[in-house]
Short mmCIF file of C-alpha atoms and ligand atoms in Angstrom, two decimals:
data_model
loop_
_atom_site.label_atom_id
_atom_site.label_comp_id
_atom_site.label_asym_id
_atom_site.label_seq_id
_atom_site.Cartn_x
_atom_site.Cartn_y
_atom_site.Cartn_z
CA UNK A 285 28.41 -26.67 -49.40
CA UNK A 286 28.83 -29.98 -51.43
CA UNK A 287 27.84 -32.96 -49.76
CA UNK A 288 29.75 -35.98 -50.77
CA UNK A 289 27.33 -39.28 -51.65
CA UNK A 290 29.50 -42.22 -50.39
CA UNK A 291 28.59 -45.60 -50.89
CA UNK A 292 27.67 -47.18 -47.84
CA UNK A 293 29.01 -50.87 -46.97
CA UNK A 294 26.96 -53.08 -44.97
CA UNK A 295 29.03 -55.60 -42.47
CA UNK A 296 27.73 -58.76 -42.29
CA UNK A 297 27.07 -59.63 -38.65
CA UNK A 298 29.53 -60.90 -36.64
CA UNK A 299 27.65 -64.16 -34.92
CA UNK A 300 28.73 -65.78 -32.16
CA UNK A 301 29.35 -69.48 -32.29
CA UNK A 302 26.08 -71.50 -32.55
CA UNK A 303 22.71 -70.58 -30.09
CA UNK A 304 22.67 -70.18 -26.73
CA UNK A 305 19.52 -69.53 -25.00
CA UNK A 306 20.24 -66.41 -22.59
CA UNK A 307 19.31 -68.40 -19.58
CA UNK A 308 21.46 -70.74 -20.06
CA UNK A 309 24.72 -69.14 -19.23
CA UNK A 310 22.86 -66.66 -16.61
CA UNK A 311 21.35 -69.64 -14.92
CA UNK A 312 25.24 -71.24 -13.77
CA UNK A 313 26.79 -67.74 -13.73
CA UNK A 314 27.66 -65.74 -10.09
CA UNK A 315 25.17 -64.18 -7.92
CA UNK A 316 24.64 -60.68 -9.61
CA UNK A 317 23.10 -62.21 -13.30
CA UNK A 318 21.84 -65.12 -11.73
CA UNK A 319 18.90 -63.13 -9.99
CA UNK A 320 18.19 -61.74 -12.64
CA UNK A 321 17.72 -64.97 -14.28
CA UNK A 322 15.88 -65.85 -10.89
CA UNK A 323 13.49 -62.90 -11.70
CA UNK A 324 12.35 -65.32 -14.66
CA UNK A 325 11.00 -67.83 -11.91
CA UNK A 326 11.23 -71.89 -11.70
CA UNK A 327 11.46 -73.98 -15.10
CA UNK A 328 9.21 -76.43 -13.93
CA UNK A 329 5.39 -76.71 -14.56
CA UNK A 330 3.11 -74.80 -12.12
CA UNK A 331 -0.47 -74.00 -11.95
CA UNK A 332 -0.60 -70.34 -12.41
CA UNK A 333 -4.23 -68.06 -13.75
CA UNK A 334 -3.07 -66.13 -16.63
CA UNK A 335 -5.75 -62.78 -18.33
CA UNK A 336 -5.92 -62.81 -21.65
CA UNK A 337 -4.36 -59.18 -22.74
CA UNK A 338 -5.10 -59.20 -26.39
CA UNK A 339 -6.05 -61.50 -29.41
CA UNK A 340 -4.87 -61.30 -32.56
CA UNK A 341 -6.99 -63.08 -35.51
CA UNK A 342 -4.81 -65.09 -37.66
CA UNK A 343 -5.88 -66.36 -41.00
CA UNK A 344 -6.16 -69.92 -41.71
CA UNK A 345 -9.10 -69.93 -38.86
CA UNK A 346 -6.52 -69.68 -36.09
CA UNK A 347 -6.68 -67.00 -33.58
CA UNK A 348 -3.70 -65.74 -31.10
CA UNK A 349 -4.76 -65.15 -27.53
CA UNK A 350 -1.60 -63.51 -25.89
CA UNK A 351 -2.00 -63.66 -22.33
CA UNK A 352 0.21 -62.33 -18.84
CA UNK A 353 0.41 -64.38 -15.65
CA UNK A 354 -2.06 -62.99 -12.92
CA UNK A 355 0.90 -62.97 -9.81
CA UNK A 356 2.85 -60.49 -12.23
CA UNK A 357 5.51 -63.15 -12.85
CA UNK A 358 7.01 -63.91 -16.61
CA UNK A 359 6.55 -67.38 -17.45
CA UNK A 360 9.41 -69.44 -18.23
CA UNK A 361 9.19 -71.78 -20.88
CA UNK A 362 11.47 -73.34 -23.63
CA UNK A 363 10.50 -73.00 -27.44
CA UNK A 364 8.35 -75.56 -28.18
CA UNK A 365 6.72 -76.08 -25.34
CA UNK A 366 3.21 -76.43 -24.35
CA UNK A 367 0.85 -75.39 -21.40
CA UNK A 368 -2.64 -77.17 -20.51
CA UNK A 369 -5.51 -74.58 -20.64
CA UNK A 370 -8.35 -75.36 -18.05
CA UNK A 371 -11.77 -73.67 -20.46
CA UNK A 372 -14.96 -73.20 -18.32
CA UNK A 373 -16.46 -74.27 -21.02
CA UNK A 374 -19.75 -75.23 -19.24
CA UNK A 375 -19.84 -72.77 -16.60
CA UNK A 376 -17.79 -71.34 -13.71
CA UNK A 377 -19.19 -74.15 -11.27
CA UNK A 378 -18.76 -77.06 -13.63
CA UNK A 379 -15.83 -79.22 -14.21
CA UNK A 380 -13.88 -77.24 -17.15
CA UNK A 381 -12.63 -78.65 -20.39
CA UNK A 382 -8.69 -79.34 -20.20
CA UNK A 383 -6.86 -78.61 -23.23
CA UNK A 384 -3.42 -78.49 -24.48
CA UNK A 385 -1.89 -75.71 -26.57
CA UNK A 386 1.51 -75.10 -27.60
CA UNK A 387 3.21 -71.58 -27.29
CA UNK A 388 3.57 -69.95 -30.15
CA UNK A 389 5.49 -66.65 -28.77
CA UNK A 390 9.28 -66.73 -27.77
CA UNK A 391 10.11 -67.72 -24.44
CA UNK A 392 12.90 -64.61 -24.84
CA UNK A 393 9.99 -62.54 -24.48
CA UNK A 394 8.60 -63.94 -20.90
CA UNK A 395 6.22 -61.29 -19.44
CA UNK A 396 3.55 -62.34 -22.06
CA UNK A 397 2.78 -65.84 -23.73
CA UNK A 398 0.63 -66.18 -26.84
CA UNK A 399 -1.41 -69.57 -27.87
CA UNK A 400 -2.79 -69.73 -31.26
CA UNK A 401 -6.28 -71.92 -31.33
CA UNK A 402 -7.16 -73.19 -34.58
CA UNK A 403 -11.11 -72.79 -34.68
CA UNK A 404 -12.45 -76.63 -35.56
CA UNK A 405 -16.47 -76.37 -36.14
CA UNK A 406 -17.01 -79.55 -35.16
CA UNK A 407 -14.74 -78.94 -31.73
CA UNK A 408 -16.02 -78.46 -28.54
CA UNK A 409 -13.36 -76.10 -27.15
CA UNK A 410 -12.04 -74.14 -29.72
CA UNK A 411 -15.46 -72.26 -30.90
CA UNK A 412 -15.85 -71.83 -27.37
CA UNK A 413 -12.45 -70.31 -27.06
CA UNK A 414 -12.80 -68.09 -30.39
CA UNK A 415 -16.08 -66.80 -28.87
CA UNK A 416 -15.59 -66.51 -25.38
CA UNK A 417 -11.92 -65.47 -24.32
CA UNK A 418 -11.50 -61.86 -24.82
CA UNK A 419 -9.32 -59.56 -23.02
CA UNK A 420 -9.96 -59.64 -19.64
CA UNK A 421 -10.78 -63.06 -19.10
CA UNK A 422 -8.56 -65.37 -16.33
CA UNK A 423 -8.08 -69.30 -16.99
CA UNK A 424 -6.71 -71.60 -14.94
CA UNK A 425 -3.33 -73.04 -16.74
CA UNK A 426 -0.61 -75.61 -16.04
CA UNK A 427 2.50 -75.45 -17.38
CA UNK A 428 4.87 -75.26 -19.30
CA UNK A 429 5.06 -79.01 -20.18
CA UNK A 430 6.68 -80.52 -23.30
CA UNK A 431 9.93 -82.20 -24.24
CA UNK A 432 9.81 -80.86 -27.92
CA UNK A 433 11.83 -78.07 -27.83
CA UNK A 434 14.75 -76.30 -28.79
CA UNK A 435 17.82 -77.31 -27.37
CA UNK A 436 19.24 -74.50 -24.30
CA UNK A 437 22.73 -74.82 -25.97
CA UNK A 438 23.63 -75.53 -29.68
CA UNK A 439 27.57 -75.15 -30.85
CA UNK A 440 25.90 -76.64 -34.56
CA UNK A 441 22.55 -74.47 -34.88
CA UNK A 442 21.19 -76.48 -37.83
CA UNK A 443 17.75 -77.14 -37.75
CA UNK A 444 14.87 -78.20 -40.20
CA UNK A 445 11.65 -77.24 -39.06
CA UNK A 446 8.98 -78.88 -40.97
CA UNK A 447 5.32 -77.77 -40.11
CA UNK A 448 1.91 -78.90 -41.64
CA UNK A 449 -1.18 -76.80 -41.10
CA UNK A 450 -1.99 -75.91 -36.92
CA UNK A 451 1.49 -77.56 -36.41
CA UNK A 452 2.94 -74.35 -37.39
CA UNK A 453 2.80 -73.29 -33.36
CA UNK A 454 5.32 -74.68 -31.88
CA UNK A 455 7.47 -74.09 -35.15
CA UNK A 456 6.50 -70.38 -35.06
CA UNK A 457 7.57 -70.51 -31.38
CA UNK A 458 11.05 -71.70 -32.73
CA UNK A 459 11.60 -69.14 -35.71
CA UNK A 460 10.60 -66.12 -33.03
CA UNK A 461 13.16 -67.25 -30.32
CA UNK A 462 16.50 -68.44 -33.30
CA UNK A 463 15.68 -64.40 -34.84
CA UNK A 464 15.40 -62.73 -30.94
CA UNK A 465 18.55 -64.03 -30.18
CA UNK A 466 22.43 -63.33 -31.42
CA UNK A 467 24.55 -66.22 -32.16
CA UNK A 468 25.44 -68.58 -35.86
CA UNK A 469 21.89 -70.30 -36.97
CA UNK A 470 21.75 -71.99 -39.80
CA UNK A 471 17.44 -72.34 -39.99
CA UNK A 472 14.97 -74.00 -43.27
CA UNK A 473 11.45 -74.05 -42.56
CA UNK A 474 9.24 -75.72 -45.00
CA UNK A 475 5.73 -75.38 -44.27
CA UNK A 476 2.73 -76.93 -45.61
CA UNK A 477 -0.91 -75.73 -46.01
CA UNK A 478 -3.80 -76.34 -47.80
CA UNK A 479 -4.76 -73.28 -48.63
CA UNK A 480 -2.92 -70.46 -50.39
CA UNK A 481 -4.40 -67.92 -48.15
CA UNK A 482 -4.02 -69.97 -45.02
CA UNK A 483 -1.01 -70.27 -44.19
CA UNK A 484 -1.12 -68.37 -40.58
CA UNK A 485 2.03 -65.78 -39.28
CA UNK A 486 2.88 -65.48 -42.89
CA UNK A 487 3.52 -62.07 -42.87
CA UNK A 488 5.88 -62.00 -39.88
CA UNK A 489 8.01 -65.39 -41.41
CA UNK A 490 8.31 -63.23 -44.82
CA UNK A 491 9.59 -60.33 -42.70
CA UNK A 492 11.68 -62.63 -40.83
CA UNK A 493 13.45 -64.44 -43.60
CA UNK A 494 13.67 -60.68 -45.37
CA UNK A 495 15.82 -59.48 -42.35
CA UNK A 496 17.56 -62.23 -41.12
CA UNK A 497 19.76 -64.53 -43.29
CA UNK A 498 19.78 -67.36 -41.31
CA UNK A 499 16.25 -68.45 -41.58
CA UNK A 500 14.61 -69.54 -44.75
CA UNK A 501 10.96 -69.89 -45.56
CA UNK A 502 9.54 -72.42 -48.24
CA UNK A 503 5.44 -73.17 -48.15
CA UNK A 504 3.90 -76.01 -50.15
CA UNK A 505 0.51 -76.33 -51.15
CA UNK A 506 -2.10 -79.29 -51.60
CA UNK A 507 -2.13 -78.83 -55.78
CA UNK A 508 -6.19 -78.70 -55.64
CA UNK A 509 -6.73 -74.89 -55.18
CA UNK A 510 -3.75 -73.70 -56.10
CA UNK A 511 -4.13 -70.24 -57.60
CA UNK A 512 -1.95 -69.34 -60.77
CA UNK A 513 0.34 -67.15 -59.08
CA UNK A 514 1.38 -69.24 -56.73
CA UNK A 515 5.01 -69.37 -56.12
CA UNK A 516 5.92 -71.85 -53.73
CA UNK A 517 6.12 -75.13 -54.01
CA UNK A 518 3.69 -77.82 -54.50
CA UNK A 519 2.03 -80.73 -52.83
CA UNK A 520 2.98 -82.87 -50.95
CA UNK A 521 6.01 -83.56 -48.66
CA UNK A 522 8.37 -85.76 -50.95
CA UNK A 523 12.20 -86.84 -50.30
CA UNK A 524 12.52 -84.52 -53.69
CA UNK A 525 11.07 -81.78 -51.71
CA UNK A 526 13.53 -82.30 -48.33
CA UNK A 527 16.44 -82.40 -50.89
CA UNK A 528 15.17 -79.40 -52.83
CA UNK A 529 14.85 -77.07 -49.35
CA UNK A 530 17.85 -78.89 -47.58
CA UNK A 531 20.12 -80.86 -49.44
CA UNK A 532 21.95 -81.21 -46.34
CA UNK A 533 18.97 -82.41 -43.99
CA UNK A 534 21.33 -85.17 -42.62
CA UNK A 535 23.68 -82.48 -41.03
CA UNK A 536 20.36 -81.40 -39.40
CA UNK A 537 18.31 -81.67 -35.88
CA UNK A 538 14.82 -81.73 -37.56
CA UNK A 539 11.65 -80.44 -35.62
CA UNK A 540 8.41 -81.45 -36.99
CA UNK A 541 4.88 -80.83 -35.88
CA UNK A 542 1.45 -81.45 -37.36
CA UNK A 543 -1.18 -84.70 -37.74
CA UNK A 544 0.02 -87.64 -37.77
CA UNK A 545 -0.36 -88.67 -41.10
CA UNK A 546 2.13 -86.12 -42.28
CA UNK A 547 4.59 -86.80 -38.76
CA UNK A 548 4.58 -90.63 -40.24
CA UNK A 549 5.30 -90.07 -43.58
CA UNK A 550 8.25 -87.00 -42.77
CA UNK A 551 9.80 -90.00 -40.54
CA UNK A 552 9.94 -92.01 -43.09
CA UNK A 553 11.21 -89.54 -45.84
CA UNK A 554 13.55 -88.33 -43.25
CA UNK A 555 15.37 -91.90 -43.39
CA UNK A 556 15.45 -91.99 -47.30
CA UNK A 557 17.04 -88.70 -47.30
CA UNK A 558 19.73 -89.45 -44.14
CA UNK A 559 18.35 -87.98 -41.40
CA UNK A 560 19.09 -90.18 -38.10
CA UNK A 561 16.13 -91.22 -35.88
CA UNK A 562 18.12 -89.35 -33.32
CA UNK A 563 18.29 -86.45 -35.34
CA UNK A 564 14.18 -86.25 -35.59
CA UNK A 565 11.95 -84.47 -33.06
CA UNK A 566 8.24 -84.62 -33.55
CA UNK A 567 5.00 -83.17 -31.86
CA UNK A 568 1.38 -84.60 -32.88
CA UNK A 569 -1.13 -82.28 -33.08
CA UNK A 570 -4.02 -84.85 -33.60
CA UNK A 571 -2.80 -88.28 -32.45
CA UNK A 572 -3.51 -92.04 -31.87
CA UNK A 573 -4.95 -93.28 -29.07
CA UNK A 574 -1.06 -93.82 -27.66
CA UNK A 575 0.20 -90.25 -28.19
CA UNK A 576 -2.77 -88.43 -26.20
CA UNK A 577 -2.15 -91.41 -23.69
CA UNK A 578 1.22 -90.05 -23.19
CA UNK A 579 0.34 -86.32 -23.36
CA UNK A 580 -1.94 -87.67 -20.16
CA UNK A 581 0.70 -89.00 -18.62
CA UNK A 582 2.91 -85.75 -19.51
CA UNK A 583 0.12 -83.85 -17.83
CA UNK A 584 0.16 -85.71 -14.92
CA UNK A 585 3.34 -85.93 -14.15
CA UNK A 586 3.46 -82.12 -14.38
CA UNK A 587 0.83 -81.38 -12.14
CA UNK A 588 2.09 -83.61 -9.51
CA UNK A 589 5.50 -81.54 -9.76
CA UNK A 590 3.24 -77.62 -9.92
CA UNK A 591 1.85 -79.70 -6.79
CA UNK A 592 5.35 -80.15 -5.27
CA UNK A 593 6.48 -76.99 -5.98
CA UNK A 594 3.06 -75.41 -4.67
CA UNK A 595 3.62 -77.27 -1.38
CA UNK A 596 6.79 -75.90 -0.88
CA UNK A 597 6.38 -72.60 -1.39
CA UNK A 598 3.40 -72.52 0.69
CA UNK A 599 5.88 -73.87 3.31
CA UNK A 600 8.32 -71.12 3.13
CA UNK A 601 8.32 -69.00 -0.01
CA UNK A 602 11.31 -66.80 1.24
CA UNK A 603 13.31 -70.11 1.37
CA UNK A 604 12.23 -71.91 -1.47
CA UNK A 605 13.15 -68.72 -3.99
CA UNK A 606 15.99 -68.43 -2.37
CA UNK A 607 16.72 -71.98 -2.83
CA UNK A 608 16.68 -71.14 -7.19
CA UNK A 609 18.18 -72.69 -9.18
CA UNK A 610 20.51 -74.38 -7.53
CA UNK A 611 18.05 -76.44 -6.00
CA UNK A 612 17.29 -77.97 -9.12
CA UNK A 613 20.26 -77.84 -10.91
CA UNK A 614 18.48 -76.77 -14.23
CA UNK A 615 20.54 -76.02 -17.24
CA UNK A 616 23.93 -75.35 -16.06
CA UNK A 617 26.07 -74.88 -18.73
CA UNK A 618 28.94 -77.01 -19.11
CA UNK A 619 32.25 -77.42 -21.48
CA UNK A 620 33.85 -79.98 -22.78
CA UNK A 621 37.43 -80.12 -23.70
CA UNK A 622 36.93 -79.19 -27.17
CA UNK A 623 34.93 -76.69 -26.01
CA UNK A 624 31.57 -77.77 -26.58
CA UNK A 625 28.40 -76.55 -24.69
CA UNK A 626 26.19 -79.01 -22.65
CA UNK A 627 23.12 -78.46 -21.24
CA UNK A 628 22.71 -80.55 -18.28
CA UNK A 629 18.82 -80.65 -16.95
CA UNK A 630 16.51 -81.59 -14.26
CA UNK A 631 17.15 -85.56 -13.93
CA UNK A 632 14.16 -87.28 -14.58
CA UNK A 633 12.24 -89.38 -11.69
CA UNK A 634 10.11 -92.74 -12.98
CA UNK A 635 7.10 -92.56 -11.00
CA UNK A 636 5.71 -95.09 -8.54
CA UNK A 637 2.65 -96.63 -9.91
CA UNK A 638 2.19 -99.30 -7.57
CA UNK A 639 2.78 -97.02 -4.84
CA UNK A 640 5.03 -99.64 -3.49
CA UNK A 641 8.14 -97.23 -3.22
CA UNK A 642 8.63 -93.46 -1.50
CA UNK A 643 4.59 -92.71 -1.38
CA UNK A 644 4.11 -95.34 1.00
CA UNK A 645 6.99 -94.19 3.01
CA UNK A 646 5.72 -91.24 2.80
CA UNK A 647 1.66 -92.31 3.37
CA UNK A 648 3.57 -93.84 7.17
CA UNK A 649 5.10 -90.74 7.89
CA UNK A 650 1.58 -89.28 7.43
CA UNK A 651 0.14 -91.62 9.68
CA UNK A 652 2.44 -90.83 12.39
CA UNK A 653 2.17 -86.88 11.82
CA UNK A 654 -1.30 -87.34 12.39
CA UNK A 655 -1.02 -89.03 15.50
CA UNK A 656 0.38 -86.17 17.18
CA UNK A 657 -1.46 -83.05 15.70
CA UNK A 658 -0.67 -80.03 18.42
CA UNK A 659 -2.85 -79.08 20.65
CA UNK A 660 -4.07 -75.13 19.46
CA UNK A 661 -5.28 -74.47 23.09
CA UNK A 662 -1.47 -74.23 23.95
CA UNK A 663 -0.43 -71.71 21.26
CA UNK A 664 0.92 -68.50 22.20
CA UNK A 665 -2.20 -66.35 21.44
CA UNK A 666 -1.29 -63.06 19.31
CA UNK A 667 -3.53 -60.06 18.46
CA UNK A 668 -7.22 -58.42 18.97
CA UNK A 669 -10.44 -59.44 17.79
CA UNK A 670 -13.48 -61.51 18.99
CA UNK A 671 -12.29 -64.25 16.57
CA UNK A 672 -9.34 -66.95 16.82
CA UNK A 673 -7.42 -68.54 14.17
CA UNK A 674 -5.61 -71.27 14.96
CA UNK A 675 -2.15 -71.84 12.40
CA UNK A 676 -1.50 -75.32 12.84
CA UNK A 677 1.94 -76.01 10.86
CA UNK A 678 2.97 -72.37 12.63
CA UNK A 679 1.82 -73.22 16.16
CA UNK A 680 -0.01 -69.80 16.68
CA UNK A 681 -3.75 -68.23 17.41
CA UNK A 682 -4.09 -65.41 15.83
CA UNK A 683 -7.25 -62.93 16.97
CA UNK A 684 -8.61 -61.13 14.53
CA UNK A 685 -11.93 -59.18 13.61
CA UNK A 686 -14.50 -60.22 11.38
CA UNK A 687 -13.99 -57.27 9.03
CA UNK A 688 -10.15 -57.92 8.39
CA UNK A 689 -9.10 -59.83 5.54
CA UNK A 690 -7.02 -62.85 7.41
CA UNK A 691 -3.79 -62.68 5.32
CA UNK A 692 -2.86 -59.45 6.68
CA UNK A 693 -2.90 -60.01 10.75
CA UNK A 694 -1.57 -64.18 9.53
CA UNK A 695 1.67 -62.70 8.00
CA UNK A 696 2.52 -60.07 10.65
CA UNK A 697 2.14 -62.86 13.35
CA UNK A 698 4.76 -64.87 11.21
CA UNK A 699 2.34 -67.19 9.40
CA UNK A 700 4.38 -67.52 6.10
CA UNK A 701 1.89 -67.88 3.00
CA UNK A 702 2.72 -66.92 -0.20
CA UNK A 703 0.92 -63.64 -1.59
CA UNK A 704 1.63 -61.75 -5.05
CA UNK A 705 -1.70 -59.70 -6.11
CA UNK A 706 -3.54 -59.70 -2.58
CA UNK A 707 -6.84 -59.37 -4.49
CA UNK A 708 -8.00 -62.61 -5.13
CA UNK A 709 -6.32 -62.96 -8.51
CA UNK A 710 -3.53 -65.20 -8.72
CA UNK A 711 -4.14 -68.23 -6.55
CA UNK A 712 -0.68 -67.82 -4.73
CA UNK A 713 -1.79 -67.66 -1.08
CA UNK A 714 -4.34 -70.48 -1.45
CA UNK A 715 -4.48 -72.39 1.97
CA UNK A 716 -6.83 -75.00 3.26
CA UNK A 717 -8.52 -74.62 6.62
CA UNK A 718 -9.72 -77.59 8.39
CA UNK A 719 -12.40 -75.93 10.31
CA UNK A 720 -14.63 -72.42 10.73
CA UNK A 721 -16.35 -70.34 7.95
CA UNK A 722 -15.29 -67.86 5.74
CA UNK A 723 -16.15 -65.10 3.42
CA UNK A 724 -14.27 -64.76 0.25
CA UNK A 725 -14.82 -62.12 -2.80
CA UNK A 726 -12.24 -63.73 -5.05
CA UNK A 727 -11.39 -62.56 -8.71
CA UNK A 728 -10.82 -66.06 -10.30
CA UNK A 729 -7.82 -66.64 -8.21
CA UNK A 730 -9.75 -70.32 -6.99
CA UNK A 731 -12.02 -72.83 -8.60
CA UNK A 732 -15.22 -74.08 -7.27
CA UNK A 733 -13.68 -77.41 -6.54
CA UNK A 734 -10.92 -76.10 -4.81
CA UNK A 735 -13.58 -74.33 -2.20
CA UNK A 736 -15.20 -77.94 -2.20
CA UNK A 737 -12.36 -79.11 -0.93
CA UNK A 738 -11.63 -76.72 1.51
CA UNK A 739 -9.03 -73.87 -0.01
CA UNK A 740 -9.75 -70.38 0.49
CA UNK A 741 -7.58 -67.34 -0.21
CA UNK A 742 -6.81 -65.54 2.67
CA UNK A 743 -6.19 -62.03 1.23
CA UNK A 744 -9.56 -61.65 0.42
CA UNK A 745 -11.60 -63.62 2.94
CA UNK A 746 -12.98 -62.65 6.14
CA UNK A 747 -13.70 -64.88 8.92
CA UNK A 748 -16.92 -65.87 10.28
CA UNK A 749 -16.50 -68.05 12.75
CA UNK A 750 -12.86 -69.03 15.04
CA UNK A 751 -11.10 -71.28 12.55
CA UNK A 752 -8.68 -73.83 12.11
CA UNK A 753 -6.15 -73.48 9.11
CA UNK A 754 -3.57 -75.95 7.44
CA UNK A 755 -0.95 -73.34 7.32
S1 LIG B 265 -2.46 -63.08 -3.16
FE1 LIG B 265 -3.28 -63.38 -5.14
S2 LIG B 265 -5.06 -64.51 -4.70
FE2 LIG B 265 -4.31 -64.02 -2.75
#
């Protein structure tokens, strides 16, 4: 039999117009897609424990920890982003070390989330964190927090990512999600290092710009050190350089990350070559006293919202997922006449710092709440056992034995408390009792100073004594 050899013809890709992240449109579409989007959980910063699942040594001195959230649920994040990493780095009962650390995997890929440490000698976390955190171990996060991202909708994908040394996270974050995803791209990366065989995910970018023709790749390196067969480019970042990689920068949304010597001189080559300061996002890796003051603030305001969102689902978790997204109107996708795709997001609040505004309003309705606390002795009394709990918020005693772990016999009487891994793990059925001893054997799901102040976990506490619980 003869086999005829045919020449085989390779289509180029049909692209859709521009990116589109996939939550975007599954987020404002009808009820059947929309839980699934749902299943991807709130797109607002919570405190969540995450276990480290693997690590993956990079070179350049940086290390990938990928981790998975404790409660089982993906973590939603946009590319870019960053979470804040609480590191015992003193011991369990001491305050830890909070750190920040961008996420270097693709938010497309939510049911695990990698950060990439660069190790710094002279550091006080990261040897800690390249000699400590192996698989297995639980931290204490909050996140995601950030505003330099990728947009959730882009009709114009054109982007310039420039990267210098550790800055490459974020950035790396960026390339993963644009090559995961369908849709017209249009993607330079120029990355700088200062070492030839430093330059960290290298492998994976040369892959990526092998297989996918909408991202380029160019590295630059320092001239001292630079070996003969080098074939990048060299030194420094120049307006020469920006013109050479992307003569069209100024048709461009530019993305930069790395120390802030670099981040000022790209802003200013970024004018020369056309770029508009609206045009230029930046992240500081290392920065003056004013950026970490506003990555405090950042943090701050993001743990008062995981705090919000904490409370309420504490309240009534049944209600408050069923309240997603709409609740929040995040990222509904809209069109404009011409057909253009808007993202519209969560409107921003200023906060109060005088505490002149809603807080105090608040603080008086506290006042009077307090004033008429209910009285447990008239609770409808549920259950067996020589012990009483007393749900204040619920209005019910519940009787119970000393051997039964007290989320089991709370829920069934109606007590509504949050619960994913019922073993101590996750945090997510944290409550604070006002009165009575327990027992706990937790597995990382609380901190020392939250038992200092009271929280317990009810799925794997006993009680010791009749009890009075916030819940
Ligand atoms: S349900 Fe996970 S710690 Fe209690």
């Amino acid at each position: 039999m003869t086999e005829l050899l045919t020449e085989t013809v390779v289509q180029e890709p049909h692209r859709i117009r521009g990116l589109e992240m996939p939550w975007n449109r599954v987020m404002g579409s009808t009820e059947g897609p929309a839980s699934a989007a749902r299943a991807l959980g709130p797109w607002h910063p919570q405190e969540f424990m995450a276990e480290c699942v693997e690590i993956v040594p990079e070179v350049g001195g940086m290390m990938t920890f990928v981790f998975r959230r404790s409660d089982g649920a993906p973590l939603a994040f946009r590319a870019g982003q960053y979470v804040s990493v609480a590191f015992p780095v003193n011991g369990e009962d001491q305050d830890p070390a909070d750190r920040s650390y961008s996420l270097s995997s693709a938010p497309t890929k939510p049911w695990t989330f990698d950060i990439t440490v660069k190790r710094d000698p002279t550091g006080l976390v990261s040897p800690w964190v390249h000699e400590n955190i192996k698989p297995g171990t639980v931290l204490e996060m909050l996140g995601p927090v950030g505003a330099f991202h990728l947009p959730d909708a882009d009709r114009r994908a054109r982007y310039l990512l420039l990267a210098a040394g550790a800055g490459i996270t974020p950035i790396m974050s960026m390339v993963r999600t644009i090559h995961s995803l369908p849709g017209e791209a249009d993607v330079v990366v120029l990355y700088h290092g200062a070492a030839a065989e430093g330059f960290a995910f290298n492998k994976e970018l040369a892959y990526i710009a092998s297989v996918d023709s909408r991202i380029k790749v160019f590295y630059s390196l320092g001239d001292r050190g630079k070996p003969d067969d080098w074939e990048g480019l060299s030194g420094r970042l120049t307006a020469a350089m920006l013109d050479q990689v992307a003569p069209d920068a100024n048709g461009r949304q530019v993305y930069a990350c790395g120390p802030e010597g670099y981040l000022n001189t790209a802003t200013e080559l970024l004018g020369k070559v056309g770029v508009d300061d609206t045009s230029i996002h930046m992240e500081f890796f290392t920065g003056d006293r004013q950026t970490i003051l506003e990555y405090q603030a950042e943090l701050a305001l993001a743990a008062d919202i995981a705090e919000e969102i904490a409370e309420e689902i504490a309240d009534s978790a049944e209600d408050y997922y069923e309240s997603q997204p709409t609740a929040f109107g995040l990222y509904e996708p809209g069109y404009d006449a011409g057909g253009t795709l808007k993202a519209t997001g969560l409107p921003l609040e200023t906060s109060d710092p005088d505490g002149s505004g809603s807080d105090a309003a608040d603080g008086g309705a506290d006042v009077e709440q307090e004033a008429v606390t209910p009285d447990a002795s008239s609770f409808e009394t549920v259950g067996t056992g020589s012990l009483t709990l007393s749900f204040m918020r619920t209005g019910i005693n519940v009787r119970v034995d000393p051997s039964e772990h007290i989320l089991g016999p709370a829920q069934r009487a109606g007590v509504r408390i949050g619960a994913n891994c019922k073993e101590g793990m996750c945090g997510s059925c944290k409550i604070v009792k006002l009165s009575g001893e327990v027992e706990m054997n937790h597995q990382g799901g609380i901190r020392a100073r939250e038992i200092d102040a009271g929280k317990f976990l009810p799925c794997c506490s006993t009680a010791q004594t009749d009890m009075v619980i916030d819940a």
